[in-house]
């Protein structure tokens, strides 16, 4: 760690991992409720478990992004963070607001929560993924502004690098697009139209910039390849991401009452969305192959390569599966969407945050560059357990989705929704099993932070065939 | 090489440029005056598509400089031209 | 000049980008052609509302600007930095001609009340040409960045990859129009 103020990242990373554990537990609860409908009813109904599962995901990823930014920006800007106290204060505000919201979801009925938080003053609740009470949303805006101030000022006052600028654009976009969560028009078409400006333009737009810049940073640090080479790739990937991702929003506008040209725009541009992800895969492996050093933190490099592959598969390939309008006509909102959602979020965003934690945490905990071999071996085990089980979750959900699409919408005698759900329950059981393995991987991941802490770290091997 | 090029009356790229201009005018004129020329539409369409392929190849070879490249990149523009052109050609021919 | 390179002129990254862009346009062209095959009457009727004179001027403008870019690369190879910048400036000006003419064409159609939802032909016509329009704009920005650096003496006969990179992108914009012009304006 080169700058004292980078240490604020540690708080954010610890919170992120804690919330990640919570997200997975609620995921397992829901997964079981798919097949045992009244499990934990009435304490945790399915809709609440789902809300907690998805909201926790978003919140812990945001903690992860913020932590990554607080670690990465000072090092790139070559100066201490502006107002690190603000970063610490915002951490506690964000954590408290997040925790209060989750507790509210769990203890109150959703309508009582809306009443309690005075949602009628500025109604923004009741929409998928944006369920948070208005007051929480306002809190998020305050936290985001303070965060952008601190990061932005550090970047402006320090050395300006492409990694920092791309990250800043991504984070600014994240904050700006979130403002659309306050726009809640009466017209349902308009409501959905702008709802996607938060949901889609986050995960298939500005978040990809954040992903790209964090990946570039880790690769610069662990491979020793020239910054110029990596920045050049970053430019190309970002340009392609924006061209395909922004207009690709159209793949959500097929059937909601928007003009028909969106079926063409959405199909053509979103069919191209895998390209920047594929470039990212090639880029990551290329840089690691051209490395000038063997960084002792093998686990971080593994996560970085993992995210390049899994993001392409989950976001790229599984997205393409159901993105063309004529295909989506049948598959819309089936388990195929769930399959895509799981692997894309895990591959693109979970893994990049874990890669950054893996890279930064040893330094934040006072080591020179890497953890002890024992800790790294455990971490790599957790990598494979989580990644392979996520592949299986995705495959089982894809199987469920294909069957569901056929039985419910394509066959000559279409069956009703609940009958079909019964018929595909085997896939749900298998998915739950894979989910349990994922949890084991996650437990091992957490354990890896406490293993071999008193042992010396891996030494950097000198490249023999340089 | 540089000296011979400078001494030559016209640069090769200028000749290519004039050729491209001529082919463009030809395409335009075929579209504009075919009611007088009277080519069957299929012939007209395939002719201008062929001209476009030729123009694209000239741009790739001489403007983008691919004729001085060997290996896979040498044929990147050619391949690209053939891909949409064959689809376009097929779609148009099947529509008559 | 007989020895050949393994890599195309300019940065390899721009060529990866060019391939991706060409891919998008190829899909767009094929979509146009196959959709047209199902609505031949409609496409033939509304194609006649387009004015191919505009398209002719624009094709000539793009080819000319591409030629200017070729001359700019030739100039920097001979270490003529100012001349390189001037050729690039001329190429950008021709790009400007393209934008103006295309805008006039759009104005004509928009004032006739044409929108993306008017019919399938206009949907494709507007989408394809507008997507290309944005590429011309982006190419001009890239060329302007290269021209500014060239004027400041940032390139020389031994280091001109940046000029070739910008040039390759610009030729790609030209190349796409070379197919777009007959496809949308002439073929029927």
PDB file of N, CA, C and O in Angstrom, chain C residues 96-126:
ATOM      1  N   UNK C  96     -16.958  17.178 -43.266  1.00  0.00           N
ATOM      2  CA  UNK C  96     -17.944  18.204 -42.951  1.00  0.00           C
ATOM      3  C   UNK C  96     -18.952  18.356 -44.075  1.00  0.00           C
ATOM      4  O   UNK C  96     -20.164  18.483 -43.827  1.00  0.00           O
ATOM      5  N   UNK C  97     -18.460  18.308 -45.330  1.00  0.00           N
ATOM      6  CA  UNK C  97     -19.366  18.379 -46.477  1.00  0.00           C
ATOM      7  C   UNK C  97     -20.384  17.247 -46.397  1.00  0.00           C
ATOM      8  O   UNK C  97     -21.592  17.437 -46.566  1.00  0.00           O
ATOM      9  N   UNK C  98     -19.877  16.047 -46.081  1.00  0.00           N
ATOM     10  CA  UNK C  98     -20.765  14.888 -45.965  1.00  0.00           C
ATOM     11  C   UNK C  98     -21.867  15.163 -44.938  1.00  0.00           C
ATOM     12  O   UNK C  98     -23.046  14.939 -45.199  1.00  0.00           O
ATOM     13  N   UNK C  99     -21.445  15.654 -43.776  1.00  0.00           N
ATOM     14  CA  UNK C  99     -22.426  15.873 -42.705  1.00  0.00           C
ATOM     15  C   UNK C  99     -23.483  16.898 -43.120  1.00  0.00           C
ATOM     16  O   UNK C  99     -24.671  16.714 -42.863  1.00  0.00           O
ATOM     17  N   UNK C 100     -23.029  17.975 -43.775  1.00  0.00           N
ATOM     18  CA  UNK C 100     -23.978  19.023 -44.184  1.00  0.00           C
ATOM     19  C   UNK C 100     -24.978  18.473 -45.189  1.00  0.00           C
ATOM     20  O   UNK C 100     -26.200  18.635 -45.044  1.00  0.00           O
ATOM     21  N   UNK C 101     -24.454  17.778 -46.213  1.00  0.00           N
ATOM     22  CA  UNK C 101     -25.343  17.256 -47.248  1.00  0.00           C
ATOM     23  C   UNK C 101     -26.327  16.254 -46.658  1.00  0.00           C
ATOM     24  O   UNK C 101     -27.524  16.274 -46.942  1.00  0.00           O
ATOM     25  N   UNK C 102     -25.796  15.388 -45.774  1.00  0.00           N
ATOM     26  CA  UNK C 102     -26.666  14.375 -45.160  1.00  0.00           C
ATOM     27  C   UNK C 102     -27.747  15.059 -44.305  1.00  0.00           C
ATOM     28  O   UNK C 102     -28.897  14.627 -44.283  1.00  0.00           O
ATOM     29  N   UNK C 103     -27.361  16.119 -43.622  1.00  0.00           N
ATOM     30  CA  UNK C 103     -28.338  16.832 -42.791  1.00  0.00           C
ATOM     31  C   UNK C 103     -29.431  17.443 -43.664  1.00  0.00           C
ATOM     32  O   UNK C 103     -30.608  17.428 -43.294  1.00  0.00           O
ATOM     33  N   UNK C 104     -29.031  17.986 -44.823  1.00  0.00           N
ATOM     34  CA  UNK C 104     -30.033  18.548 -45.731  1.00  0.00           C
ATOM     35  C   UNK C 104     -31.020  17.463 -46.148  1.00  0.00           C
ATOM     36  O   UNK C 104     -32.233  17.671 -46.218  1.00  0.00           O
ATOM     37  N   UNK C 105     -30.459  16.271 -46.447  1.00  0.00           N
ATOM     38  CA  UNK C 105     -31.302  15.154 -46.858  1.00  0.00           C
ATOM     39  C   UNK C 105     -32.268  14.780 -45.727  1.00  0.00           C
ATOM     40  O   UNK C 105     -33.458  14.579 -45.954  1.00  0.00           O
ATOM     41  N   UNK C 106     -31.742  14.697 -44.507  1.00  0.00           N
ATOM     42  CA  UNK C 106     -32.601  14.389 -43.359  1.00  0.00           C
ATOM     43  C   UNK C 106     -33.677  15.459 -43.210  1.00  0.00           C
ATOM     44  O   UNK C 106     -34.841  15.153 -42.954  1.00  0.00           O
ATOM     45  N   UNK C 107     -33.268  16.719 -43.360  1.00  0.00           N
ATOM     46  CA  UNK C 107     -34.226  17.811 -43.198  1.00  0.00           C
ATOM     47  C   UNK C 107     -35.381  17.642 -44.180  1.00  0.00           C
ATOM     48  O   UNK C 107     -36.546  17.800 -43.819  1.00  0.00           O
ATOM     49  N   UNK C 108     -35.017  17.294 -45.423  1.00  0.00           N
ATOM     50  CA  UNK C 108     -36.033  17.087 -46.444  1.00  0.00           C
ATOM     51  C   UNK C 108     -37.046  16.027 -46.004  1.00  0.00           C
ATOM     52  O   UNK C 108     -38.251  16.212 -46.094  1.00  0.00           O
ATOM     53  N   UNK C 109     -36.522  14.896 -45.492  1.00  0.00           N
ATOM     54  CA  UNK C 109     -37.421  13.803 -45.116  1.00  0.00           C
ATOM     55  C   UNK C 109     -38.210  14.119 -43.841  1.00  0.00           C
ATOM     56  O   UNK C 109     -39.390  13.817 -43.755  1.00  0.00           O
ATOM     57  N   UNK C 110     -37.511  14.730 -42.880  1.00  0.00           N
ATOM     58  CA  UNK C 110     -38.201  15.028 -41.619  1.00  0.00           C
ATOM     59  C   UNK C 110     -39.323  16.045 -41.841  1.00  0.00           C
ATOM     60  O   UNK C 110     -40.390  15.934 -41.244  1.00  0.00           O
ATOM     61  N   UNK C 111     -39.071  17.034 -42.717  1.00  0.00           N
ATOM     62  CA  UNK C 111     -40.130  18.024 -42.908  1.00  0.00           C
ATOM     63  C   UNK C 111     -41.292  17.426 -43.686  1.00  0.00           C
ATOM     64  O   UNK C 111     -42.384  17.977 -43.691  1.00  0.00           O
ATOM     65  N   UNK C 112     -41.048  16.274 -44.352  1.00  0.00           N
ATOM     66  CA  UNK C 112     -42.169  15.573 -44.978  1.00  0.00           C
ATOM     67  C   UNK C 112     -42.880  14.673 -43.971  1.00  0.00           C
ATOM     68  O   UNK C 112     -43.779  13.918 -44.331  1.00  0.00           O
ATOM     69  N   UNK C 113     -42.442  14.737 -42.710  1.00  0.00           N
ATOM     70  CA  UNK C 113     -43.127  13.974 -41.668  1.00  0.00           C
ATOM     71  C   UNK C 113     -42.653  12.537 -41.517  1.00  0.00           C
ATOM     72  O   UNK C 113     -43.307  11.722 -40.871  1.00  0.00           O
ATOM     73  N   UNK C 114     -41.494  12.210 -42.117  1.00  0.00           N
ATOM     74  CA  UNK C 114     -40.994  10.836 -42.020  1.00  0.00           C
ATOM     75  C   UNK C 114     -40.363  10.599 -40.644  1.00  0.00           C
ATOM     76  O   UNK C 114     -39.615  11.441 -40.146  1.00  0.00           O
ATOM     77  N   UNK C 115     -40.704   9.467 -40.019  1.00  0.00           N
ATOM     78  CA  UNK C 115     -40.042   9.080 -38.767  1.00  0.00           C
ATOM     79  C   UNK C 115     -39.627   7.619 -38.865  1.00  0.00           C
ATOM     80  O   UNK C 115     -39.908   6.946 -39.865  1.00  0.00           O
ATOM     81  N   UNK C 116     -38.994   7.149 -37.807  1.00  0.00           N
ATOM     82  CA  UNK C 116     -38.584   5.743 -37.750  1.00  0.00           C
ATOM     83  C   UNK C 116     -39.783   4.808 -37.822  1.00  0.00           C
ATOM     84  O   UNK C 116     -39.658   3.653 -38.193  1.00  0.00           O
ATOM     85  N   UNK C 117     -40.949   5.328 -37.423  1.00  0.00           N
ATOM     86  CA  UNK C 117     -42.123   4.456 -37.381  1.00  0.00           C
ATOM     87  C   UNK C 117     -42.991   4.581 -38.632  1.00  0.00           C
ATOM     88  O   UNK C 117     -44.045   3.949 -38.708  1.00  0.00           O
ATOM     89  N   UNK C 118     -42.567   5.394 -39.630  1.00  0.00           N
ATOM     90  CA  UNK C 118     -43.390   5.586 -40.824  1.00  0.00           C
ATOM     91  C   UNK C 118     -43.598   4.263 -41.557  1.00  0.00           C
ATOM     92  O   UNK C 118     -44.724   3.844 -41.803  1.00  0.00           O
ATOM     93  N   UNK C 119     -42.502   3.609 -41.924  1.00  0.00           N
ATOM     94  CA  UNK C 119     -42.595   2.255 -42.470  1.00  0.00           C
ATOM     95  C   UNK C 119     -41.232   1.576 -42.386  1.00  0.00           C
ATOM     96  O   UNK C 119     -40.241   2.199 -41.972  1.00  0.00           O
ATOM     97  N   UNK C 120     -41.189   0.304 -42.762  1.00  0.00           N
ATOM     98  CA  UNK C 120     -39.957  -0.471 -42.577  1.00  0.00           C
ATOM     99  C   UNK C 120     -38.812   0.087 -43.411  1.00  0.00           C
ATOM    100  O   UNK C 120     -37.658   0.094 -42.975  1.00  0.00           O
ATOM    101  N   UNK C 121     -39.134   0.561 -44.650  1.00  0.00           N
ATOM    102  CA  UNK C 121     -38.058   1.100 -45.469  1.00  0.00           C
ATOM    103  C   UNK C 121     -37.412   2.300 -44.791  1.00  0.00           C
ATOM    104  O   UNK C 121     -36.186   2.358 -44.652  1.00  0.00           O
ATOM    105  N   UNK C 122     -38.238   3.247 -44.368  1.00  0.00           N
ATOM    106  CA  UNK C 122     -37.665   4.446 -43.731  1.00  0.00           C
ATOM    107  C   UNK C 122     -36.956   4.089 -42.431  1.00  0.00           C
ATOM    108  O   UNK C 122     -35.961   4.705 -42.062  1.00  0.00           O
ATOM    109  N   UNK C 123     -37.480   3.082 -41.725  1.00  0.00           N
ATOM    110  CA  UNK C 123     -36.812   2.656 -40.492  1.00  0.00           C
ATOM    111  C   UNK C 123     -35.380   2.264 -40.812  1.00  0.00           C
ATOM    112  O   UNK C 123     -34.431   2.713 -40.158  1.00  0.00           O
ATOM    113  N   UNK C 124     -35.217   1.433 -41.857  1.00  0.00           N
ATOM    114  CA  UNK C 124     -33.862   0.996 -42.216  1.00  0.00           C
ATOM    115  C   UNK C 124     -33.029   2.143 -42.769  1.00  0.00           C
ATOM    116  O   UNK C 124     -31.858   2.305 -42.437  1.00  0.00           O
ATOM    117  N   UNK C 125     -33.650   2.930 -43.657  1.00  0.00           N
ATOM    118  CA  UNK C 125     -32.917   4.034 -44.268  1.00  0.00           C
ATOM    119  C   UNK C 125     -32.364   4.963 -43.185  1.00  0.00           C
ATOM    120  O   UNK C 125     -31.169   5.286 -43.161  1.00  0.00           O
ATOM    121  N   UNK C 126     -33.250   5.379 -42.258  1.00  0.00           N
ATOM    122  CA  UNK C 126     -32.815   6.316 -41.212  1.00  0.00           C
ATOM    123  C   UNK C 126     -31.804   5.664 -40.268  1.00  0.00           C
ATOM    124  O   UNK C 126     -30.781   6.262 -39.926  1.00  0.00           O
TER     125      UNK C 126
END
